[in-house]
Amino acid sequence: MQGSSTITRTRRPALDARGSRSSAGDGDSDLPMIAVILFAMTVSVGGLIVITLSHSIVETVLASVISVCAGALAVFGVRDLSRRPNEPRQRRR
């Protein structure tokens, strides 16, 4: 036999929900963004209910605008959450 070699293993943190190896308790919580997404989805669905039940064109237009804006906020929130943690945000030039 040539000689004994020892294999050292470094302990890596477990994969988190995004698939990255980050240590637990790093302070980067997704809960605020999840709360924003749930609130925006609730407002969007509420706007659709108001559109269905409204009798005035002003109510319909106002509820449509609020519903579309809340839906867009929810979509961008989900998009932000699905971005990998090491990816930089896209900047327009």
Coordinates of C-alpha atoms in Angstrom, one line a residue:
M1 CA 0.0 0.0 0.0
Q2 CA 1.2 3.5 -0.8
G3 CA 0.0 5.4 2.1
S4 CA -3.2 6.3 3.8
S5 CA -5.0 9.3 2.9
T6 CA -7.7 10.8 5.0
I7 CA -10.9 12.1 3.4
T8 CA -12.1 15.3 5.0
R9 CA -15.7 16.3 4.5
T10 CA -16.9 19.8 4.9
R11 CA -20.4 20.0 6.1
R12 CA -22.5 22.0 3.7
P13 CA -25.9 23.5 4.6
A14 CA -29.0 21.8 3.4
L15 CA -30.8 23.0 0.3
D16 CA -33.4 25.6 0.9
A17 CA -36.7 26.0 -1.0
R18 CA -34.9 27.8 -3.8
G19 CA -32.4 25.1 -4.3
S20 CA -29.4 27.1 -3.0
R21 CA -27.2 26.2 -0.1
S22 CA -27.7 28.9 2.4
S23 CA -27.4 28.7 6.1
A24 CA -30.5 28.8 8.1
G25 CA -31.3 32.1 9.8
D26 CA -29.4 34.3 7.4
G27 CA -32.0 37.0 7.7
D28 CA -33.3 36.8 4.2
S29 CA -36.9 35.8 4.8
D30 CA -39.4 35.4 2.1
L31 CA -42.4 35.9 4.4
P32 CA -42.9 39.7 3.6
M33 CA -43.0 39.0 -0.1
I34 CA -45.3 36.0 0.4
A35 CA -47.6 38.3 2.4
V36 CA -47.6 40.9 -0.3
I37 CA -48.4 38.3 -3.0
L38 CA -51.3 36.9 -0.9
F39 CA -52.7 40.4 -0.2
A40 CA -52.4 41.3 -3.9
M41 CA -54.2 38.2 -5.0
T42 CA -57.0 38.8 -2.5
V43 CA -57.4 42.4 -3.7
S44 CA -57.4 41.2 -7.3
V45 CA -60.1 38.6 -6.7
G46 CA -62.1 41.2 -4.6
G47 CA -61.9 43.6 -7.6
L48 CA -63.3 40.9 -9.9
I49 CA -66.2 40.3 -7.5
V50 CA -66.9 44.1 -7.4
I51 CA -66.8 44.2 -11.2
T52 CA -69.4 41.4 -11.3
L53 CA -71.7 43.0 -8.8
S54 CA -71.4 46.6 -9.7
H55 CA -74.1 48.6 -11.4
S56 CA -72.2 51.7 -12.3
I57 CA -69.6 52.2 -15.0
V58 CA -67.4 54.2 -12.6
E59 CA -67.3 51.3 -10.1
T60 CA -66.6 48.9 -12.9
V61 CA -63.7 50.9 -14.3
L62 CA -62.2 51.6 -10.8
A63 CA -62.5 48.0 -9.8
S64 CA -60.9 46.9 -13.1
V65 CA -57.9 49.2 -12.6
I66 CA -57.4 48.1 -9.0
S67 CA -57.7 44.4 -9.9
V68 CA -55.2 44.7 -12.8
C69 CA -52.7 46.6 -10.6
A70 CA -53.0 44.1 -7.8
G71 CA -52.6 41.2 -10.2
A72 CA -49.5 42.7 -11.7
L73 CA -48.1 43.2 -8.2
A74 CA -48.7 39.5 -7.5
V75 CA -47.1 38.4 -10.7
F76 CA -44.0 40.5 -10.1
G77 CA -43.8 39.3 -6.5
V78 CA -43.9 35.6 -7.7
R79 CA -41.3 36.5 -10.3
D80 CA -39.0 38.0 -7.6
L81 CA -39.4 35.0 -5.4
S82 CA -38.6 32.6 -8.2
R83 CA -35.4 34.4 -9.0
R84 CA -32.3 32.5 -7.7
P85 CA -30.6 34.3 -4.8
N86 CA -27.3 34.7 -6.6
E87 CA -28.8 36.1 -9.8
P88 CA -28.5 39.9 -10.0
R89 CA -31.6 41.9 -10.8
Q90 CA -31.9 43.0 -14.4
R91 CA -31.1 46.6 -14.9
R92 CA -32.2 48.6 -17.8
R93 CA -29.6 50.7 -19.5

